[in-house]
Coordinates of C-alpha atoms and ligand atoms in Angstrom, one line a residue:
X1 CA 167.6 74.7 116.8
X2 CA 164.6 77.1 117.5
X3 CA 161.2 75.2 117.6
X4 CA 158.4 77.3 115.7
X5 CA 155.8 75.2 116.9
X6 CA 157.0 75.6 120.9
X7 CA 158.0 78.8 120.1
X8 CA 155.3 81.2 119.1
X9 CA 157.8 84.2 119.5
X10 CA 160.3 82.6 116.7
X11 CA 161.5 85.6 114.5
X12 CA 163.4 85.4 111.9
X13 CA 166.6 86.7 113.8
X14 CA 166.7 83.8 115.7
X15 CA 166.6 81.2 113.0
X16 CA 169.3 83.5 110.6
X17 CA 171.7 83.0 113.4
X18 CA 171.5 79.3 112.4
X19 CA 171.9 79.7 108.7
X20 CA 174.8 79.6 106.4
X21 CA 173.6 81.6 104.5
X22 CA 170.9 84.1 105.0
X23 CA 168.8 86.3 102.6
X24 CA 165.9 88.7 104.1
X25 CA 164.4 91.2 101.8
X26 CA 160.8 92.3 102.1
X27 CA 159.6 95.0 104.4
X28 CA 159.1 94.1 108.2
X29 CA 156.3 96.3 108.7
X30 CA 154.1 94.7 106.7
X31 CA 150.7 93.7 108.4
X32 CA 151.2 90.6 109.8
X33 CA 148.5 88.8 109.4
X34 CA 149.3 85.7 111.7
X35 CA 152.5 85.0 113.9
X36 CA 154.4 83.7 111.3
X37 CA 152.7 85.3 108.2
X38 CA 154.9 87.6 106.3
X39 CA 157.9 85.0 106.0
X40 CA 159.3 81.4 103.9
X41 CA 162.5 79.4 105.5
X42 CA 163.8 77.8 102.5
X43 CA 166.5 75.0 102.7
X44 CA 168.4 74.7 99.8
X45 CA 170.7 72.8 98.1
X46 CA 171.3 74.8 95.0
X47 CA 174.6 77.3 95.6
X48 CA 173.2 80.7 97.4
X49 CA 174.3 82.1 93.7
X50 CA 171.8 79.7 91.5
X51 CA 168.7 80.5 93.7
X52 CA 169.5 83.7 95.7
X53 CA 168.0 86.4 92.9
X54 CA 164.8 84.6 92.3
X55 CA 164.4 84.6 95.7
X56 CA 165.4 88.3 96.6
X57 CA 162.8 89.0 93.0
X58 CA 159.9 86.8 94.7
X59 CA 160.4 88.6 97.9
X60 CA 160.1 91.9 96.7
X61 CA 157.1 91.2 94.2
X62 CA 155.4 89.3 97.3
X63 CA 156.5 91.4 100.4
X64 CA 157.3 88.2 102.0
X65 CA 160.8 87.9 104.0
X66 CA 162.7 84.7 103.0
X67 CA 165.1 83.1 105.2
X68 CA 167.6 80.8 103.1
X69 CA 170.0 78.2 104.3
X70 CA 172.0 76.4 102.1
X71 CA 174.1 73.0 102.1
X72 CA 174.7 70.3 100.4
X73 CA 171.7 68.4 99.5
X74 CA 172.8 65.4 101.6
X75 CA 173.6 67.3 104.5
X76 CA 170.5 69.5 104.2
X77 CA 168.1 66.1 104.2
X78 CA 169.9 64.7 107.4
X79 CA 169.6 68.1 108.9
X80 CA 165.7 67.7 107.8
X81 CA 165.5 64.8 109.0
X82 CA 167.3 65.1 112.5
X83 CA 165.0 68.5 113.0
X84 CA 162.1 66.5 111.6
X85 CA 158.2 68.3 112.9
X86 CA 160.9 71.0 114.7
X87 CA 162.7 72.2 111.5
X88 CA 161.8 75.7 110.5
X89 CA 161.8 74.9 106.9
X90 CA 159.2 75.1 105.3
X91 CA 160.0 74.3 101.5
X92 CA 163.4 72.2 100.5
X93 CA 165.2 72.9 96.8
X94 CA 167.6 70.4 95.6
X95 CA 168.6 68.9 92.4
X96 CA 167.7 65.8 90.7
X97 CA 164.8 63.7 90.8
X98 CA 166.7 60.6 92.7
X99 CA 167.6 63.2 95.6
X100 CA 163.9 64.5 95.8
X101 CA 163.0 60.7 96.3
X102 CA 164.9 60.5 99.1
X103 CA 163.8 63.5 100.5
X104 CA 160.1 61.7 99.8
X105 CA 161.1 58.3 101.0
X106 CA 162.6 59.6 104.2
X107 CA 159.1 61.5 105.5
X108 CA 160.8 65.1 105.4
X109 CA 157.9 66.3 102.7
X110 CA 154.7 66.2 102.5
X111 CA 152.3 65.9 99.2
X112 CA 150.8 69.5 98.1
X113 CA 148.8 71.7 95.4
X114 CA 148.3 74.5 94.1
X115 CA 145.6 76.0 92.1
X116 CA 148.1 76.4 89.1
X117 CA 150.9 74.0 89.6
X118 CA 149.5 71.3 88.3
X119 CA 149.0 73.0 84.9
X120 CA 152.0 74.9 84.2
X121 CA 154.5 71.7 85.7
X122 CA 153.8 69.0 82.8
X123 CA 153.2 65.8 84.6
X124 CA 156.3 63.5 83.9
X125 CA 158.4 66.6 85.7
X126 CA 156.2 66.6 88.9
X127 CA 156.2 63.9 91.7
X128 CA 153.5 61.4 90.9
X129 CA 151.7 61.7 94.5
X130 CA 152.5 65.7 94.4
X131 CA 155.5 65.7 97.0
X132 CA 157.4 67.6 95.0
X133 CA 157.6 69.6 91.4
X134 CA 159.9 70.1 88.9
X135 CA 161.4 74.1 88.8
X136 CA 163.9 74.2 85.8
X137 CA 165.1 71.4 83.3
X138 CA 168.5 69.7 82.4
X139 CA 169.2 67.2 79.9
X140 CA 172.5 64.5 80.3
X141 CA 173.6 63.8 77.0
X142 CA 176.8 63.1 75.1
X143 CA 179.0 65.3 74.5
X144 CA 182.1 64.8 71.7
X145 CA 185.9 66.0 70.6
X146 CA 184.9 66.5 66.5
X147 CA 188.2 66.3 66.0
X148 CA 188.4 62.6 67.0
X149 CA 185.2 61.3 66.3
X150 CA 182.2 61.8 63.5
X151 CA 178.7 62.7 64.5
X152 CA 177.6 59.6 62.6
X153 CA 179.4 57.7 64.9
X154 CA 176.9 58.3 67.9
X155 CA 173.3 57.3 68.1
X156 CA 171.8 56.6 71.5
X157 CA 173.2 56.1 75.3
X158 CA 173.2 52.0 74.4
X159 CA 175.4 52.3 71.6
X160 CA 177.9 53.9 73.7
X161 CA 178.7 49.8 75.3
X162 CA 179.6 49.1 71.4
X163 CA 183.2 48.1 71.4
X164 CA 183.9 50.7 69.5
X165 CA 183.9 53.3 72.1
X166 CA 186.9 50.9 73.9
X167 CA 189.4 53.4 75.6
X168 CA 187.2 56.8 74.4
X169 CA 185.0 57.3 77.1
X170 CA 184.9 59.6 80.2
X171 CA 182.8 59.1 83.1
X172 CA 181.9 60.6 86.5
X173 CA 182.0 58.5 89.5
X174 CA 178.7 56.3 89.9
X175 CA 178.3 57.3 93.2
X176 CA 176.8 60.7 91.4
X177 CA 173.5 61.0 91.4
X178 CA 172.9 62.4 87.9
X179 CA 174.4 59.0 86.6
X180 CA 172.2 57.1 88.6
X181 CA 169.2 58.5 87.1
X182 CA 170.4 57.9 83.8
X183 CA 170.6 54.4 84.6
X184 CA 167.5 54.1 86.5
X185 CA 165.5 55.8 83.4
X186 CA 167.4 52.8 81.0
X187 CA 166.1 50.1 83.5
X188 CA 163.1 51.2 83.2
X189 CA 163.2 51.9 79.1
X190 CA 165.7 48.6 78.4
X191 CA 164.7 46.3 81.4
X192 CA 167.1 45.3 84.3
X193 CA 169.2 42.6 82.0
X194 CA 170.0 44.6 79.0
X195 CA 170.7 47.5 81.5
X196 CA 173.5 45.7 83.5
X197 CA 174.7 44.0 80.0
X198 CA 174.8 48.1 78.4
X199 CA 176.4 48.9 82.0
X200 CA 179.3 45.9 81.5
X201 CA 180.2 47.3 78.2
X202 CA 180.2 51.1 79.1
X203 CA 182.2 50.7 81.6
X204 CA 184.8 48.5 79.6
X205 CA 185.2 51.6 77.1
X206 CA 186.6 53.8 79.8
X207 CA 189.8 55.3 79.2
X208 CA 190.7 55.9 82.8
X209 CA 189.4 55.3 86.4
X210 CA 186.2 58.1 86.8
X211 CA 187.4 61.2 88.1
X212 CA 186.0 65.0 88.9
X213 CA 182.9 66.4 88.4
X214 CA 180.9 66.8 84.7
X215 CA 182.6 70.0 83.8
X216 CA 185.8 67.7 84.6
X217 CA 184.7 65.1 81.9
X218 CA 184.1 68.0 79.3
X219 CA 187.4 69.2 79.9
X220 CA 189.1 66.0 80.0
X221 CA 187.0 65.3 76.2
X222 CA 188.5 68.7 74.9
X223 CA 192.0 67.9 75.7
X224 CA 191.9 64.9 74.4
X225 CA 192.3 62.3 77.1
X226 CA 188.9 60.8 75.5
X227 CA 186.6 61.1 72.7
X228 CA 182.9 61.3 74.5
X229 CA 181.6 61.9 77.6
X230 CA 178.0 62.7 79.4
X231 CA 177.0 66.1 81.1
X232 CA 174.7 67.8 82.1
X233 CA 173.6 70.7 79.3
X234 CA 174.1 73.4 82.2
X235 CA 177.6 72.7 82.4
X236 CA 178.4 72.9 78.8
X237 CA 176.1 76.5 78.5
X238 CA 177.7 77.5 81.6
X239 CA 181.7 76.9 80.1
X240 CA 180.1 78.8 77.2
X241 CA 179.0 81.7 79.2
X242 CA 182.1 81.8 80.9
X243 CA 184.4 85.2 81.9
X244 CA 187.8 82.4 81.7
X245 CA 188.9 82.0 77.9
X246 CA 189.9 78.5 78.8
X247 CA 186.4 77.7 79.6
X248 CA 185.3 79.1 76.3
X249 CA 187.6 77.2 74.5
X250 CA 186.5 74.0 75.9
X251 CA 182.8 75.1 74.9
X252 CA 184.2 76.2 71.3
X253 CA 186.2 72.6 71.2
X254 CA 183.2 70.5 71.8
X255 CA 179.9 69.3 70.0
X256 CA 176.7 68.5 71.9
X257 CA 175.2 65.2 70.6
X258 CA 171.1 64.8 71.2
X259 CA 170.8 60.8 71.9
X260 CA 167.6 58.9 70.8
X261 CA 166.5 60.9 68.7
X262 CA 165.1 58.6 66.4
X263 CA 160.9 58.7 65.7
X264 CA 160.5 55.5 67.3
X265 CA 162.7 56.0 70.5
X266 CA 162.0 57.8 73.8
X267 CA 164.7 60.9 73.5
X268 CA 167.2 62.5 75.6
X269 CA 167.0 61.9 79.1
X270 CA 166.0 65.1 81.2
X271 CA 166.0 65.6 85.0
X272 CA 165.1 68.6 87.2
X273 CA 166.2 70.7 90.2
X274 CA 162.9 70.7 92.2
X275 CA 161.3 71.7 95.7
X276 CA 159.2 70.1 97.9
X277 CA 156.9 71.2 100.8
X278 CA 158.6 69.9 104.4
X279 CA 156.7 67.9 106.6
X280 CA 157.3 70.8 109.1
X281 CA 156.2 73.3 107.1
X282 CA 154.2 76.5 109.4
X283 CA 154.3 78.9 106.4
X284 CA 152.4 76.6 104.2
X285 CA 150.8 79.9 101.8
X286 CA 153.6 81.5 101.3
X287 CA 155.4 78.1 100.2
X288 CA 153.0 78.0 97.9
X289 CA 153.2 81.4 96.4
X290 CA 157.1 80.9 96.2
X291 CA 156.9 77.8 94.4
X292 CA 154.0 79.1 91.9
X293 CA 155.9 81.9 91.4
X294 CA 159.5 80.0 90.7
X295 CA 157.5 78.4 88.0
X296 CA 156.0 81.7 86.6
X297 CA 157.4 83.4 83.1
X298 CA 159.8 85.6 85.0
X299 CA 161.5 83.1 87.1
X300 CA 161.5 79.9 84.2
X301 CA 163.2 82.8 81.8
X302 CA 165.5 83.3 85.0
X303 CA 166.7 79.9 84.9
X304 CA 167.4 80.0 81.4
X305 CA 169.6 83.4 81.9
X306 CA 171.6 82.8 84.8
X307 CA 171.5 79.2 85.0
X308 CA 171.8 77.9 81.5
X309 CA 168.8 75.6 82.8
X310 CA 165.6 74.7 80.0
X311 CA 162.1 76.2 81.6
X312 CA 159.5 73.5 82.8
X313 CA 156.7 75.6 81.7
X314 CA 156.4 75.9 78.0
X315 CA 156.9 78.8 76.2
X316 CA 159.9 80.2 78.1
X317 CA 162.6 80.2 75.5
X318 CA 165.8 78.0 75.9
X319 CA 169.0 79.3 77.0
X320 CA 171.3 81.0 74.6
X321 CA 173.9 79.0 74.9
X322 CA 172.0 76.3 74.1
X323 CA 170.1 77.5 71.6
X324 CA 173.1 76.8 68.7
X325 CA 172.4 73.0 69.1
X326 CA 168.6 73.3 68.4
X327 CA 165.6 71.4 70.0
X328 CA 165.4 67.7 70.6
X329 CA 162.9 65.5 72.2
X330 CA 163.2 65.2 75.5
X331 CA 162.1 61.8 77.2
X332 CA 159.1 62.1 78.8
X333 CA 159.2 59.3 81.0
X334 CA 157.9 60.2 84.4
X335 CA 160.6 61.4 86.6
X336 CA 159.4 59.3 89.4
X337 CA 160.3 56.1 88.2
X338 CA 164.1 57.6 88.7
X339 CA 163.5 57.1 92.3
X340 CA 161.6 53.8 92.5
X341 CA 164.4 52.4 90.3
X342 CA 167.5 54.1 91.9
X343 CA 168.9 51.6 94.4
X344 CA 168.8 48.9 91.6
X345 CA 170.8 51.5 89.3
X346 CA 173.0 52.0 92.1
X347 CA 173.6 47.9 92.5
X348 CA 174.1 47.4 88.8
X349 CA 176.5 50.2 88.3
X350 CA 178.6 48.4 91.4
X351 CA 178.3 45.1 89.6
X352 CA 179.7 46.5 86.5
X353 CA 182.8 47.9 88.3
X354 CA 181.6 51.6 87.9
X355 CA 184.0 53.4 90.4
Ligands
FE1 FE1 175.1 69.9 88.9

């Protein structure tokens, strides 16, 4: 792997050959302003097709070439980590506040600011020491067959260890983060007791071993094989938005359930895909500028569109195919916490048998 920072004649060629995937837009014979002005390496864990177009739209507004690489967030943090003051990244996107934790935790970021961040990211959705910030929104809630259960049925993610959910829930694997942070956030709403008590009952109402991926669960909850499941809300707008009838059917089969909602309780839990600035970082302004500008109007309405994500920013309207199930309150317990609690989350969910 090139090293910018023993290489002053790095070019972008050089570190494309590397990349999986590789994006450069922007015009080259820009005035460069410093050997490496003009240019962002972004390592990302988002699919090339859920992050590419903001990029190619920041590039052109900003004149600034973006080199993109993407992965799986795993692999992408112990590529980070492996490179560590040698990586060419400069700013890392992945998903879920647990992974950007880690990304924390294991010295690959480091804590930054802008002159605008801090006001249009709300504070729960940014990293409490500023390592990383919150780009688009995603609530896990439950979602139900109507044909098999009754809306008055459901109330809150604890009710769901009530013995009379035995045999009618789906669930992804615990090894997935986005169940993880779930838990983590009821540890730290619930306490560590009630938590592994909820998690001994939830996982006694299975009705089979957990299997696939959330859009897996939805399906699985449309054909019947259960009555409930949690999923992300991007999964269920993006079945809704979907080119394959099948996938519309399951969208039209289901009904989206907003858990604690009630005036006294903490609302649906939310997580976010995010991005951080890398501890290697050389193109340090023009992170900045992309990461203000992936949180501007344009780009939060973006994520709504094409990614059936809710904004961070407010007054960027939902996405339309979530719009039919109307607002609900959103917890806004500080997404932080999902980190600091996630190895105990992880260790409760084992102790409850949560394949
Ligand atoms: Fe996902």
């Amino acid at each position: 792997m090139t090293n910018k920072k023993t290489n002053p004649s790095f070019v972008p060629s050089a570190f494309m050959k590397a990349t999986l995937a590789t994006l450069v837009t922007g015009s080259m014979a820009a005035p460069m302003l410093a050997s490496a002005a003009g240019e962002v390496n972004v390592y990302s864990a988002r699919k090339e097709a859920l992050i590419a177009p903001a990029l190619e739209a920041f590039s052109e507004k900003h004149d600034v070439t973006v080199n993109l690489v993407t992965g799986s967030a795993d692999a992408l943090l112990r590529r980070l980590q492996v490179e560590g003051s040698a990586s060419p990244a400069d700013v890392f996107i992945t998903v879920d506040a647990g992974r950007l934790y880690r990304a924390k935790d294991a010295g690959v970021l480091q804590p930054f600011e802008t002159p605008v961040l801090d006001d249009v990211v709300p504070d729960h959705l940014h990293d409490r020491d500023g390592y990383w910030y919150g780009l688009s929104q995603r609530a896990r809630v439950i979602f139900y067959n109507p044909e098999t259960v009754d809306a008055d049925e459901l109330s809150t993610y604890e009710d769901l260890a009530d013995p009379k959910w035995k045999g009618r829930i789906c669930a992804r694997s615990s090894s997935n983060i986005y169940n993880q942070s779930l838990v983590a956030s009821m540890i730290e709403a619930d306490g560590k007791e009630a938590t592994q008590e909820w998690l001994n009952g939830f996982v006694a109402n299975f009705a089979r071993p957990p299997f696939g991926g959330d859009t897996d669960q939805l399906k699985a909850v449309a054909a019947g094989v259960c009555d409930v499941t949690l999923a992300n809300t991007y999964y269920f707008g993006r079945l809704g938005q979907s080119d394959n009838a099948q996938d519309r059917e399951v969208y039209e089969a289901l009904e989206l359930f907003w858990p604690n909602q009630a005036e006294d309780d903490r609302g649906a839990h939310v997580n976010v895909s995010g991005i951080g600035l890398t501890q290697s970082a050389t193109n340090v302004d023009n992170a900045k500028l992309l990461v203000e500008y992936l949180t501007n109007h344009e780009s939060q309405e973006w994520y709504a569109k094409v990614n059936n994500e809710y904004p961070v920013v407010e007054g960027v309207a939902p996405p339309a195919s979530l719009q039919p199930f109307g607002e609900f309150k959103a917890d806004s317990m500080s997404l932080s916490v999902l980190g600091d609690n996630n190895r105990m989350a992880v260790e409760m969910m084992d102790t409850a048998g949560w394949k």
